[in-house]
Short mmCIF file of C-alpha atoms (C1' of nucleotides) in Angstrom, two decimals:
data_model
loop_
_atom_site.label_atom_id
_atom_site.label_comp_id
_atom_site.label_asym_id
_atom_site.label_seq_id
_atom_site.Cartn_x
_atom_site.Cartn_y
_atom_site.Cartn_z
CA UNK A 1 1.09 -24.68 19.06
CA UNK A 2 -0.12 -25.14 15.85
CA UNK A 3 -2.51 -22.29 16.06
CA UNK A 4 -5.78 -24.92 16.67
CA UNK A 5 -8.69 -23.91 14.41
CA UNK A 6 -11.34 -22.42 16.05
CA UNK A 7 -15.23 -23.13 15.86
CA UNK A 8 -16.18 -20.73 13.97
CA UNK A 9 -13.46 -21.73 11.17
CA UNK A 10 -15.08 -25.08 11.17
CA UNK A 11 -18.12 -23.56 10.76
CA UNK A 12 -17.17 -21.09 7.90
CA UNK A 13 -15.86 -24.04 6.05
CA UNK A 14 -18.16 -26.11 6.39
CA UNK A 15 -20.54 -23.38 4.93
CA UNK A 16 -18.08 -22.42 2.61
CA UNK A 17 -17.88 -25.88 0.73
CA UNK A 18 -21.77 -26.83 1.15
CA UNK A 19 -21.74 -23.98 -1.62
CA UNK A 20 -19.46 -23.93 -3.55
CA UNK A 21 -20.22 -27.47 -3.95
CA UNK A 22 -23.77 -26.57 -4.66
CA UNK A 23 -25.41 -28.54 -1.93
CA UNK A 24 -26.79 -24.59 -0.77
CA UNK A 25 -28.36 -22.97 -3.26
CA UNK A 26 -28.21 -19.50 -4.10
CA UNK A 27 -31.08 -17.44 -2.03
CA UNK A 28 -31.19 -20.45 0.31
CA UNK A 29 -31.95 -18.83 3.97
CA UNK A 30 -29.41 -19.35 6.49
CA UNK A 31 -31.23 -18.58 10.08
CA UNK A 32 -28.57 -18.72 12.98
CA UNK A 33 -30.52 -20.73 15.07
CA UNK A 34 -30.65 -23.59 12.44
CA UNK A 35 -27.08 -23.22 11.56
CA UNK A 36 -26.12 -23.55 15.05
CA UNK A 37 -28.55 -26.62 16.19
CA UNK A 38 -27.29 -28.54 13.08
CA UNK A 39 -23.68 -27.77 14.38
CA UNK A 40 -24.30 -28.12 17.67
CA UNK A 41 -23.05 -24.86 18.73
CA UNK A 42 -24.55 -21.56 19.70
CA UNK A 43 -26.01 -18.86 17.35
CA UNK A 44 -22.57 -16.72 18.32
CA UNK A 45 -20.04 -18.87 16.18
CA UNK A 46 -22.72 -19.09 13.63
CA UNK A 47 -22.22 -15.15 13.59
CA UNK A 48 -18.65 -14.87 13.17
CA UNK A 49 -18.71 -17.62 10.18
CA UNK A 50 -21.57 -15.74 7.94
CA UNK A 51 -19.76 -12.38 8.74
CA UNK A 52 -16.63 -14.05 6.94
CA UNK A 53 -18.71 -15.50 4.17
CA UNK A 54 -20.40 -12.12 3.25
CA UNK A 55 -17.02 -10.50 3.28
CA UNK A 56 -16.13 -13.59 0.59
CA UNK A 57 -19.08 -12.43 -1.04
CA UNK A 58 -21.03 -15.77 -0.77
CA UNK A 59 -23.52 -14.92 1.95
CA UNK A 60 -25.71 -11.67 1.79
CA UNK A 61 -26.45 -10.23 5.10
CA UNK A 62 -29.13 -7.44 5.34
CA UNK A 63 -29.91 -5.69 8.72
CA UNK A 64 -32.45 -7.21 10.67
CA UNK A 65 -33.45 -9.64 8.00
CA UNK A 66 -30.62 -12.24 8.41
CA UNK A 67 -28.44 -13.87 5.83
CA UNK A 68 -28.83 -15.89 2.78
CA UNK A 69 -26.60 -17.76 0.63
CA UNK A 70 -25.80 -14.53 -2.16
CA UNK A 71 -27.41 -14.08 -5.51
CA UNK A 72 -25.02 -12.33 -7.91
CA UNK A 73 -26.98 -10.14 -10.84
CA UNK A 74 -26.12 -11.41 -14.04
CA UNK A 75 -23.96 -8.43 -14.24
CA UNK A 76 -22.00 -8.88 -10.86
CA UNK A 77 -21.48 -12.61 -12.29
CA UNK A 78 -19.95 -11.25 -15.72
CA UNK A 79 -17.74 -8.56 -13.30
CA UNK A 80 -16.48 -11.78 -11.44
CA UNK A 81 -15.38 -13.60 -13.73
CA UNK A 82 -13.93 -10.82 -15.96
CA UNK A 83 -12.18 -10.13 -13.33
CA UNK A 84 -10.83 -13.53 -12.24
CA UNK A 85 -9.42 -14.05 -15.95
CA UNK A 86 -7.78 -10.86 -15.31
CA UNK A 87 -6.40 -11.87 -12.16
CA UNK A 88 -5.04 -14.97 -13.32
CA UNK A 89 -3.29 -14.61 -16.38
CA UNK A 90 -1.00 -12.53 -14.42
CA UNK A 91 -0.71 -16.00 -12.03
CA UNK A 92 -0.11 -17.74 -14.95
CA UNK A 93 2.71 -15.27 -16.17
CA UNK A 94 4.32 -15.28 -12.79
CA UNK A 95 4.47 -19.18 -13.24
CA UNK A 96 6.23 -19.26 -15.97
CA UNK A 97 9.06 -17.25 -15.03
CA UNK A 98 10.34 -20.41 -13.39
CA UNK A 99 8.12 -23.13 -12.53
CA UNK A 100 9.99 -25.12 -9.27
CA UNK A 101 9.95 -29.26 -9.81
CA UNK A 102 7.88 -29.39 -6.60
CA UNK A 103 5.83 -27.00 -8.58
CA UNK A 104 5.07 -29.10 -11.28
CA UNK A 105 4.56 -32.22 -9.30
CA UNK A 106 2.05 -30.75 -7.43
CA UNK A 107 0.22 -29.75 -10.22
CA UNK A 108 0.25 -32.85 -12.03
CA UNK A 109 -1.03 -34.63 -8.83
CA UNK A 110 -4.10 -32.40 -7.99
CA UNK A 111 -4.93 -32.79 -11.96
CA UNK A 112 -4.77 -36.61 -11.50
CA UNK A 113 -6.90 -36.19 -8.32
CA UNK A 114 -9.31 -34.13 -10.32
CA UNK A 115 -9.30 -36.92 -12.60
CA UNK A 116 -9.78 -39.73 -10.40
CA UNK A 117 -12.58 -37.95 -8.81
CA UNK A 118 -14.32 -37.87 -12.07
CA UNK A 119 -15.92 -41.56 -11.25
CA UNK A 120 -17.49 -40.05 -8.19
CA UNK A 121 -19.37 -37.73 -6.26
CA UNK A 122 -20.07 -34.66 -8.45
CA UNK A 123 -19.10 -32.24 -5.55
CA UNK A 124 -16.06 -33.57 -4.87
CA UNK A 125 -15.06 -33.14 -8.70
CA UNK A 126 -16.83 -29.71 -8.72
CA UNK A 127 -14.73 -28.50 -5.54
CA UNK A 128 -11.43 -30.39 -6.79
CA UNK A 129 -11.68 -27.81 -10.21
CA UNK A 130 -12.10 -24.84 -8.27
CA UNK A 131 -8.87 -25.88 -5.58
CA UNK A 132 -6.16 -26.55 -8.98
CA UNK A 133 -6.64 -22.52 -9.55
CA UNK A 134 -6.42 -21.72 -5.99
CA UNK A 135 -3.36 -24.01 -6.03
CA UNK A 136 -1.47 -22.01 -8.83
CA UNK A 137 -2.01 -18.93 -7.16
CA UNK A 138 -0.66 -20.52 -4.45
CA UNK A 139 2.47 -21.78 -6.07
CA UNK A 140 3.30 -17.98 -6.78
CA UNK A 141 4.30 -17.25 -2.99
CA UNK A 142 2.21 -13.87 -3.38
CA UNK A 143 -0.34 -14.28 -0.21
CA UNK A 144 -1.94 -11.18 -1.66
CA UNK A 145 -2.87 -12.82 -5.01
CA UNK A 146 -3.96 -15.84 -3.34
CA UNK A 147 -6.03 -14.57 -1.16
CA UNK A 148 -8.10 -12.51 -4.37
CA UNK A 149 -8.09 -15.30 -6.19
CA UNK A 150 -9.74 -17.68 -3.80
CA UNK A 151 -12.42 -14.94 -3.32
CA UNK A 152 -12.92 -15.13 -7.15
CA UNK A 153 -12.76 -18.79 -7.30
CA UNK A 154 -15.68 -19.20 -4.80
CA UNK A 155 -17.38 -16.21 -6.18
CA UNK A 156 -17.50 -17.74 -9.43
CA UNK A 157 -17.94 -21.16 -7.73
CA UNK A 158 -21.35 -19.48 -6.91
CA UNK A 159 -22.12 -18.27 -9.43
CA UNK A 160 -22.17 -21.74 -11.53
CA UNK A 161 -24.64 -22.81 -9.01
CA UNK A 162 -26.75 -20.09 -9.88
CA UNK A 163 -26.61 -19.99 -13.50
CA UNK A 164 -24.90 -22.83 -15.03
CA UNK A 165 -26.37 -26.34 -15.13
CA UNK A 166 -26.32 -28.53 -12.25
CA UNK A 167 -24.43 -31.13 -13.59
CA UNK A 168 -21.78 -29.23 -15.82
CA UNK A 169 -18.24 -30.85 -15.51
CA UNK A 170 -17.30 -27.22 -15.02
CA UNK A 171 -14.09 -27.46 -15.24
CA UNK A 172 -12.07 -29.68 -17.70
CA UNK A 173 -9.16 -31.25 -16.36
CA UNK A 174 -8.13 -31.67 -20.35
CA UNK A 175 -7.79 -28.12 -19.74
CA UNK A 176 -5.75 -28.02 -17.22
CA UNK A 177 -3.69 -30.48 -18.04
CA UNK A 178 -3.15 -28.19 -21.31
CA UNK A 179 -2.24 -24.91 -19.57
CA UNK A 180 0.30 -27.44 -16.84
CA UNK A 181 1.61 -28.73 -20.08
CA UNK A 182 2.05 -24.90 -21.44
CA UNK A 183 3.69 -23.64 -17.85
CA UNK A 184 6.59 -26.83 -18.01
CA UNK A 185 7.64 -25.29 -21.14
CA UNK A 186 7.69 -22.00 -19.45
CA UNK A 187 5.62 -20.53 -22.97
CA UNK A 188 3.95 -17.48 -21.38
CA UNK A 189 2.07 -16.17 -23.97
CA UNK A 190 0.49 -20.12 -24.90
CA UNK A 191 0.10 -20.22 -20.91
CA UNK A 192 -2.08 -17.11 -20.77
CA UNK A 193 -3.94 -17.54 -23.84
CA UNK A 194 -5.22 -20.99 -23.00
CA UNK A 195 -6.10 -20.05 -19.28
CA UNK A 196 -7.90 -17.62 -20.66
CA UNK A 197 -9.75 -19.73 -23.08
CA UNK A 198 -10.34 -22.05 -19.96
CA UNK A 199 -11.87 -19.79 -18.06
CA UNK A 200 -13.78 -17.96 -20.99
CA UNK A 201 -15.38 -21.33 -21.18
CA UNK A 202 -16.38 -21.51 -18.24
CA UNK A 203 -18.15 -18.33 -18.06
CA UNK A 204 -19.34 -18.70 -21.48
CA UNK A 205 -21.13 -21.47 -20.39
CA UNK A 206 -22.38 -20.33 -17.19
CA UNK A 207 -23.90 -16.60 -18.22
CA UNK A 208 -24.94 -17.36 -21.76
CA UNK A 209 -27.37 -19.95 -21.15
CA UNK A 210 -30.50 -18.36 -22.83
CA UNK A 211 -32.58 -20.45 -19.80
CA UNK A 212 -34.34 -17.97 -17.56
CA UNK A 213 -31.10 -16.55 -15.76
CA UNK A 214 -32.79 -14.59 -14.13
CA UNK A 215 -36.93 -14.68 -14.07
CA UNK A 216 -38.37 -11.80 -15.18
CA UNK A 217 -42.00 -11.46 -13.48
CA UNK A 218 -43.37 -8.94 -15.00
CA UNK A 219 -42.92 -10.80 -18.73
CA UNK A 220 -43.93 -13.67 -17.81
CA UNK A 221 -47.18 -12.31 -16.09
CA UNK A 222 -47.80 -10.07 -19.46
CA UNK A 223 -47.89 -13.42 -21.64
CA UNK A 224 -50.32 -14.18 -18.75
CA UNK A 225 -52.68 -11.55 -18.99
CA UNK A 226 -53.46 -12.33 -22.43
CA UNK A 227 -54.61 -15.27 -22.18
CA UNK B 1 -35.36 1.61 3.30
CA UNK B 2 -31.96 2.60 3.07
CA UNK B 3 -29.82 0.02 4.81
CA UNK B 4 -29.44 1.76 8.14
CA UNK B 5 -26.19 0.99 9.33
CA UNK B 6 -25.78 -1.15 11.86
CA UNK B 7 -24.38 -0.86 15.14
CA UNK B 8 -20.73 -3.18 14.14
CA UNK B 9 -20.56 -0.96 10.62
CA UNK B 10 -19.88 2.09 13.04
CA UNK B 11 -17.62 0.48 14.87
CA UNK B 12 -16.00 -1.17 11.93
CA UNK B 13 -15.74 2.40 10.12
CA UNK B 14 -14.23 3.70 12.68
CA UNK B 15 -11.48 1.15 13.57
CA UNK B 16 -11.05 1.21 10.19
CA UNK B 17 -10.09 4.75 10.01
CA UNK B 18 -7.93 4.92 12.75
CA UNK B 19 -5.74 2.49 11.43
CA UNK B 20 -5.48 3.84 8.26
CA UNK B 21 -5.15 7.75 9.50
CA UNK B 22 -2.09 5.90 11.57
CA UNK B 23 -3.57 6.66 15.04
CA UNK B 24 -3.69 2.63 15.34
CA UNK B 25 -0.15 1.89 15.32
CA UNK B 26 0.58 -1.57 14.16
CA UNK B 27 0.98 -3.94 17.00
CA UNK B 28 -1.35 -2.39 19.18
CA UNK B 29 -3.74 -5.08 21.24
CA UNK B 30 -7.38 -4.61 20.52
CA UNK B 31 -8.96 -5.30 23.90
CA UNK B 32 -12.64 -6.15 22.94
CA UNK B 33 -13.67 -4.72 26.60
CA UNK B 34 -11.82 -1.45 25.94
CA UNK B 35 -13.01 -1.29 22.85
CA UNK B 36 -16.94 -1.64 23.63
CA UNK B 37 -16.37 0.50 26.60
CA UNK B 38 -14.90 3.22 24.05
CA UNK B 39 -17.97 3.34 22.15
CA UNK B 40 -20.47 2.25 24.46
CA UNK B 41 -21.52 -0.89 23.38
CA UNK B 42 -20.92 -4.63 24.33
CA UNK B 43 -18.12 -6.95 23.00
CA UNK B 44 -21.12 -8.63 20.84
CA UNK B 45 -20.85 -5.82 18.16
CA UNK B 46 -17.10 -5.13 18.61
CA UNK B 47 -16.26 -8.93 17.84
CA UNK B 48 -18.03 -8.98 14.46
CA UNK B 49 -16.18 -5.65 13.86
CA UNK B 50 -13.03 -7.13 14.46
CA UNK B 51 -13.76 -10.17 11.98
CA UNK B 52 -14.33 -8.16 9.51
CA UNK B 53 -11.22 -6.28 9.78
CA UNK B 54 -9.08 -9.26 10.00
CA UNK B 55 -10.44 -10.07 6.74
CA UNK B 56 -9.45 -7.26 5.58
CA UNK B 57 -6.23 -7.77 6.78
CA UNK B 58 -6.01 -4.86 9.05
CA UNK B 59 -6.26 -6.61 12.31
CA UNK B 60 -4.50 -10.17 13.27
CA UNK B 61 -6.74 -12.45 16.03
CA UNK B 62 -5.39 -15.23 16.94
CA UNK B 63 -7.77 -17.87 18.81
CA UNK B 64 -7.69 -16.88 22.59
CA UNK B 65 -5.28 -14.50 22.63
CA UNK B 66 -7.36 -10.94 21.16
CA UNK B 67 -6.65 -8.86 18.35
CA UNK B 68 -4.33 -6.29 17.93
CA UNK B 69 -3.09 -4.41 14.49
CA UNK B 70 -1.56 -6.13 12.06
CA UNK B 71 1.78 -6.35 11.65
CA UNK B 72 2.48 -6.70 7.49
CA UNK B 73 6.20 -8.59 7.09
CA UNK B 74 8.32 -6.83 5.04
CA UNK B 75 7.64 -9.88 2.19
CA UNK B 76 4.09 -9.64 2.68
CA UNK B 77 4.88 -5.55 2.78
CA UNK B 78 6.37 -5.68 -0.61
CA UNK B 79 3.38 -8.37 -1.97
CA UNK B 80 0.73 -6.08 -1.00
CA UNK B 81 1.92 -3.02 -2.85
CA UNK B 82 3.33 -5.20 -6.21
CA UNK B 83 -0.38 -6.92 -6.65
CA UNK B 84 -2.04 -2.86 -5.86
CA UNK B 85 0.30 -1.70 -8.61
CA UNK B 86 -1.23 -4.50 -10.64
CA UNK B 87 -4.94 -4.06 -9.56
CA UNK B 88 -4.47 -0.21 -9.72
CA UNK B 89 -2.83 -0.17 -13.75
CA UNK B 90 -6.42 -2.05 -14.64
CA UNK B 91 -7.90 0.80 -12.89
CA UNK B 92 -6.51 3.26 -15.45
CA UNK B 93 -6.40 0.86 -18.04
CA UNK B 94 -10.51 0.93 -18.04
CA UNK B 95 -10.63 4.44 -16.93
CA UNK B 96 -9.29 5.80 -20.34
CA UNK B 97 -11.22 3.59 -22.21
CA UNK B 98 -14.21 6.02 -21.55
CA UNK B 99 -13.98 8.65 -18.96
CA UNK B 100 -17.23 10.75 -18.26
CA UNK B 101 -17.82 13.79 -17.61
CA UNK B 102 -19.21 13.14 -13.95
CA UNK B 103 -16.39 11.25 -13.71
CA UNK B 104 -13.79 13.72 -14.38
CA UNK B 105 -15.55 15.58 -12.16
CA UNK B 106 -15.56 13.94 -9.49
CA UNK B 107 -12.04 13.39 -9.38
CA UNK B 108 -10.99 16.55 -10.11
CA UNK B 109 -13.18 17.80 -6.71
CA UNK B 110 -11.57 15.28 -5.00
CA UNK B 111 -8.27 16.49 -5.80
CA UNK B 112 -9.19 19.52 -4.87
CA UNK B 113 -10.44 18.58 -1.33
CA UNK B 114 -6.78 17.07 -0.70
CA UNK B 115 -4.99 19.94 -1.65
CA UNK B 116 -7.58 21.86 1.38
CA UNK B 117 -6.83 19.10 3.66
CA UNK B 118 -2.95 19.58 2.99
CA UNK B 119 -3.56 22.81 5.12
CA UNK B 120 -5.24 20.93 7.89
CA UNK B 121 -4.90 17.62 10.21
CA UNK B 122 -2.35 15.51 8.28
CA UNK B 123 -4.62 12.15 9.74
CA UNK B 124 -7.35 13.43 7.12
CA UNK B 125 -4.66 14.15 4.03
CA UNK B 126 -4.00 10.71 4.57
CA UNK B 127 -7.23 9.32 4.30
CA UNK B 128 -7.79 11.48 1.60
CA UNK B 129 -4.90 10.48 -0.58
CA UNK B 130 -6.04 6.36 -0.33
CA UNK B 131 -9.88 7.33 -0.96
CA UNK B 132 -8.39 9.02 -4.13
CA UNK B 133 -8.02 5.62 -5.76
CA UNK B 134 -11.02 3.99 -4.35
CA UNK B 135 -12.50 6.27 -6.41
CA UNK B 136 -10.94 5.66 -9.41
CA UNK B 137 -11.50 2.36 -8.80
CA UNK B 138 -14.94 2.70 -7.97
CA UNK B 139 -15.74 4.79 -11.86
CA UNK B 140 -14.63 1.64 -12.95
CA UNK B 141 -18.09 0.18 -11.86
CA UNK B 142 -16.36 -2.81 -11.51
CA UNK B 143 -17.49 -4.23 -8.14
CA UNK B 144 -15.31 -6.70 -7.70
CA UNK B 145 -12.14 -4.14 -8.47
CA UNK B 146 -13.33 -1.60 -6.60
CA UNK B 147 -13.20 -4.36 -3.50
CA UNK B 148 -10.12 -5.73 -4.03
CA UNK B 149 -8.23 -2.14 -4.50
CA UNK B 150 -10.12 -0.87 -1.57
CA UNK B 151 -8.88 -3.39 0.09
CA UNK B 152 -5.01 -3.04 -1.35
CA UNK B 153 -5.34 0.41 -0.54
CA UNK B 154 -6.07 -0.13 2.96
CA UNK B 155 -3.45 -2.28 3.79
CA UNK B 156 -0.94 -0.94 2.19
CA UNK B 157 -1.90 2.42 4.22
CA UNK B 158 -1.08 0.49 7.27
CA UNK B 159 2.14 -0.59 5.87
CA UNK B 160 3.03 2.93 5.70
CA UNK B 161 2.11 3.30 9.18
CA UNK B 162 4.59 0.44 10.29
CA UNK B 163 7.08 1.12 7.64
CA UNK B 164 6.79 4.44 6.45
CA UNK B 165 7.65 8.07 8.12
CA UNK B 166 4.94 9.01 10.17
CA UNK B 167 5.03 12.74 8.31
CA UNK B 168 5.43 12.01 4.74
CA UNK B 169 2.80 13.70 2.67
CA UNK B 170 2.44 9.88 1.44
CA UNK B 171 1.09 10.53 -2.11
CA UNK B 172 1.46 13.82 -3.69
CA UNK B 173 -1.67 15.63 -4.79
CA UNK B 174 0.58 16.60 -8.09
CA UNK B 175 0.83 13.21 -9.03
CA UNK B 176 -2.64 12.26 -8.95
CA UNK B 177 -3.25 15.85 -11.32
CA UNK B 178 -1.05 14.24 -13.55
CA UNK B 179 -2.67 11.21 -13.59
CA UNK B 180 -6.09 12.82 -14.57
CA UNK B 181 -4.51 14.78 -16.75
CA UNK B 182 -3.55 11.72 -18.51
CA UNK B 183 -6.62 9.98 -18.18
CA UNK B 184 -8.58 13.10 -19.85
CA UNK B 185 -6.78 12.60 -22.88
CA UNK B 186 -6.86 9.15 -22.72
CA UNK B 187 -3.42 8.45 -22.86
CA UNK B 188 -3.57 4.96 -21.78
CA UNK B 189 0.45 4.07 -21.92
CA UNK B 190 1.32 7.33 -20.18
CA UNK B 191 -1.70 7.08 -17.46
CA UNK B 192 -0.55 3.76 -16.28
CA UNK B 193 2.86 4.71 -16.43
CA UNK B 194 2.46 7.62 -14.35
CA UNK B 195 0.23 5.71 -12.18
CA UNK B 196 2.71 3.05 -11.85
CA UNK B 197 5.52 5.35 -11.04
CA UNK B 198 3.02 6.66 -8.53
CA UNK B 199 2.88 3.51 -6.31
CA UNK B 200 5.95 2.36 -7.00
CA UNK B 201 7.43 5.89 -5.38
CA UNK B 202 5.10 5.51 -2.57
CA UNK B 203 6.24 1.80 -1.63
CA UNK B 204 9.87 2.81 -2.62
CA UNK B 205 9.34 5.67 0.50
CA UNK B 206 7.78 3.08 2.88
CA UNK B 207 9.95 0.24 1.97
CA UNK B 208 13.59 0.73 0.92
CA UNK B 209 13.96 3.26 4.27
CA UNK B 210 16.95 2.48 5.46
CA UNK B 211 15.69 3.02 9.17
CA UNK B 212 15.62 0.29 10.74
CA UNK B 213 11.97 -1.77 8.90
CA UNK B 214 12.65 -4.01 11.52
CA UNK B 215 14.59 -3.73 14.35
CA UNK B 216 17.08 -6.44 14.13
CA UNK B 217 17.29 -6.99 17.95
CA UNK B 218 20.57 -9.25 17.70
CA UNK B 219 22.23 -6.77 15.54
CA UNK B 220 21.78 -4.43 18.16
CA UNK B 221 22.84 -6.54 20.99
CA UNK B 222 25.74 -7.60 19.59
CA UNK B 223 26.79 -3.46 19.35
CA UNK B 224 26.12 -3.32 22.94
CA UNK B 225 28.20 -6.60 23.70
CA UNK B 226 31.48 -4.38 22.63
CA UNK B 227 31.19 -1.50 25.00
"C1'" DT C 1 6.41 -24.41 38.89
"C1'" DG C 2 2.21 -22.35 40.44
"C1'" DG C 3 -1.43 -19.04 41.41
"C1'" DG C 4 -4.02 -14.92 40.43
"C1'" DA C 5 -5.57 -11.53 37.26
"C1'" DT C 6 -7.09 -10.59 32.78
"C1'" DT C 7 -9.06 -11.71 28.35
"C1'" DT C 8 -11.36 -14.53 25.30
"C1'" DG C 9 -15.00 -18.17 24.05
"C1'" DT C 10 -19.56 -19.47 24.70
"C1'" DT C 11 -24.25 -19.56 26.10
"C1'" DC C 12 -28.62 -17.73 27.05
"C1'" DG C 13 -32.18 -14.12 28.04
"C1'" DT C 14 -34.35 -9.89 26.54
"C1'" DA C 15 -35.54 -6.26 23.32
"C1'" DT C 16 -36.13 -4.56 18.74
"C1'" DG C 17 -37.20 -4.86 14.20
"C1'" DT C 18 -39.32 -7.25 10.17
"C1'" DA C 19 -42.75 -10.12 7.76
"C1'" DT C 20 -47.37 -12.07 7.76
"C1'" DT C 21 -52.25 -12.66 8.56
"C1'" DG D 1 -54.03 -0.93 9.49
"C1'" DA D 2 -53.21 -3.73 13.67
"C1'" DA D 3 -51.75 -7.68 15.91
"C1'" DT D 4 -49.16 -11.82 15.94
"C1'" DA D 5 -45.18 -14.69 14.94
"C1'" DC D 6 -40.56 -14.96 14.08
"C1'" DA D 7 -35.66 -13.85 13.54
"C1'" DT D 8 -32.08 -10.89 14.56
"C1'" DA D 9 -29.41 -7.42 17.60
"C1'" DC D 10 -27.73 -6.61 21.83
"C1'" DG D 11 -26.16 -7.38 26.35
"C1'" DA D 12 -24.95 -9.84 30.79
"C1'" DA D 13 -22.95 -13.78 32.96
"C1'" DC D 14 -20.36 -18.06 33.18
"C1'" DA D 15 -16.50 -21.08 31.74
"C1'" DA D 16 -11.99 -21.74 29.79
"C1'" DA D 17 -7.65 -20.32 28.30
"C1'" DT D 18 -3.67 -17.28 28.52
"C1'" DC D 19 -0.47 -14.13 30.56
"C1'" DC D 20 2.18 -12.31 34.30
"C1'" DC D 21 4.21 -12.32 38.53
#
DNA sequence: TGGGATTTGTTCGTATGTATT
DNA sequence: GAATACATACGAACAAATCCC
């Protein structure tokens, strides 16, 4: 009875991975009747999945005027990932207090998945990165902390697709390897300090981009009326 | 233009509340039929309600068999209010960084208005008493915090429900004083301490009971088996 | 084990609201 | 500003699965 996953879970993560692997773009329009002829399904199941992604924060649905894959202000995109770091250095701390074998191995063979996956498809890679911090928060047994730190994960997932560049490793398995490498020897503070740095990075590089993060009309339609 | 609610936020909201005011007991079945016949509508609306509140971790559906209330283990009881503890000591941690004005403010009229409702139906003290730190969270103008403690707070209101006695005063009106108090003279180490002693009371009420958290049916049986 | 009642899963038709010309 | 086109919101009915006797 191993609870069968239902359509609309298919369809959810389907959804779910066509953005955070950037194949839907932020703003992109997702009409139910679309959705549900490319699936094969009916506009109902379609339903059910967006209501889950908008409560993930990846789809925005307004009243009347249907959903669309979210755009995050600059500001909600620093608030994300300020809070992800927050959320896990405490994962990392937990880890430390006593990091399992089974632990450690499965680390160690998502990073040399990551790796592997280097020498191919870009999403895969992209979607590998954001799974190896969902996987520590895992390893901590705490459901609850899991479950916030996936929602950051693909918030910030999204958020890279809106403002960082398209073809950004994102997420360097060097890295990871570093703060794995820091959790073995159970050194908290090192642990915390360089997932911190990690992710810092990753924002960093993301948010200060001085490329148009967000277009501002009416300046560019003043340098316009100059002319 | 202000996002008129829609038909499944109503029925959302109100689900919602009666979980958290306790008149929901965990467990019960969520018919969608009796449901949409409570409020008048179809099971349409009242299935994208209940998706949204299994997200939320209030309600548990499992594929053809309905919804019902969810019913928190006692692990998952003890997760929920360690990572709110967490969430909620970031809360004051930011809060005495700078409080307002408005801010103190509006929590000190919102300690007032549970100290009226203390006089009144204890469903609404209740609801009071978890909207207390929304708010905080919320003066964080953290988005993302303000979600994930909303949503902390919710479920750990229903853990009360399930483990908790159905007439404790839950969270004392004095200790949320104290916390202002605290956060007025921004007294960072004391405000999270108090705050932390706060929850940690709260949980210690709902889940160190010695009342039977979960009836141990063998235990009993066996007792029975004597006579 | 089997059959009937109940509930969910799904589809489709209609109405309402929004955007566009 | 009005009318048209389009997408969503809502509701009713059918099919499938589960539960209970």
């Amino acid at each position: 009875m191993a609870r069968q996953p239902n359509r609309s879970d298919a369809i959810f993560a389907s959804i779910r991975r066509a953005i955070i692997e950037q194949a839907l773009k932020p703003g992109t329009k997702l009409p139910e009747d679309q959705i549900g002829e490319a699936y094969g399904v009916s506009r109902t199941g379609v339903r059910n999945a967006l209501v889950r992604l908008t409560s993930e924060g990846l789809v925005e649905m307004r009243p009347n005027r249907g959903a669309a894959v979210a755009q995050p202000t600059l500001e909600e995109a620093r608030d994300a990932f300020d809070i992800r770091r927050f959320l896990e250095s405490e994962v990392v701390r937990r880890l430390c207090q006593r990091m399992s074998k089974d632990a450690i191995d499965a680390l160690e063979a998502h990073v040399r998945e990551e790796e592997r996956a280097l020498r191919g498809a870009s999403a895969r890679s992209i979607r590998l990165a954001g799974e190896f911090h969902i996987l520590m928060a895992e390893l901590t047994t705490s459901k609850t902390l899991t479950d916030y730190v996936s929602r950051s994960v693909s918030r910030c997932s999204l958020i890279l697709a809106q403002y960082g560049r398209p073809h950004s490793a994102e997420c360097g398995v060097d890295e990871h390897r570093e703060i794995i490498e820091a959790l073995v020897s159970q050194d908290s503070e090192k642990a915390m300090r360089l997932m911190d740095d990690h992710l810092g990075s990753v924002s960093a590089r993301a948010l200060l981009k001085p490329d148009s993060p967000e277009p501002d009309i009416a300046a560019i339609l003043s340098s316009y009326a100059e002319g």
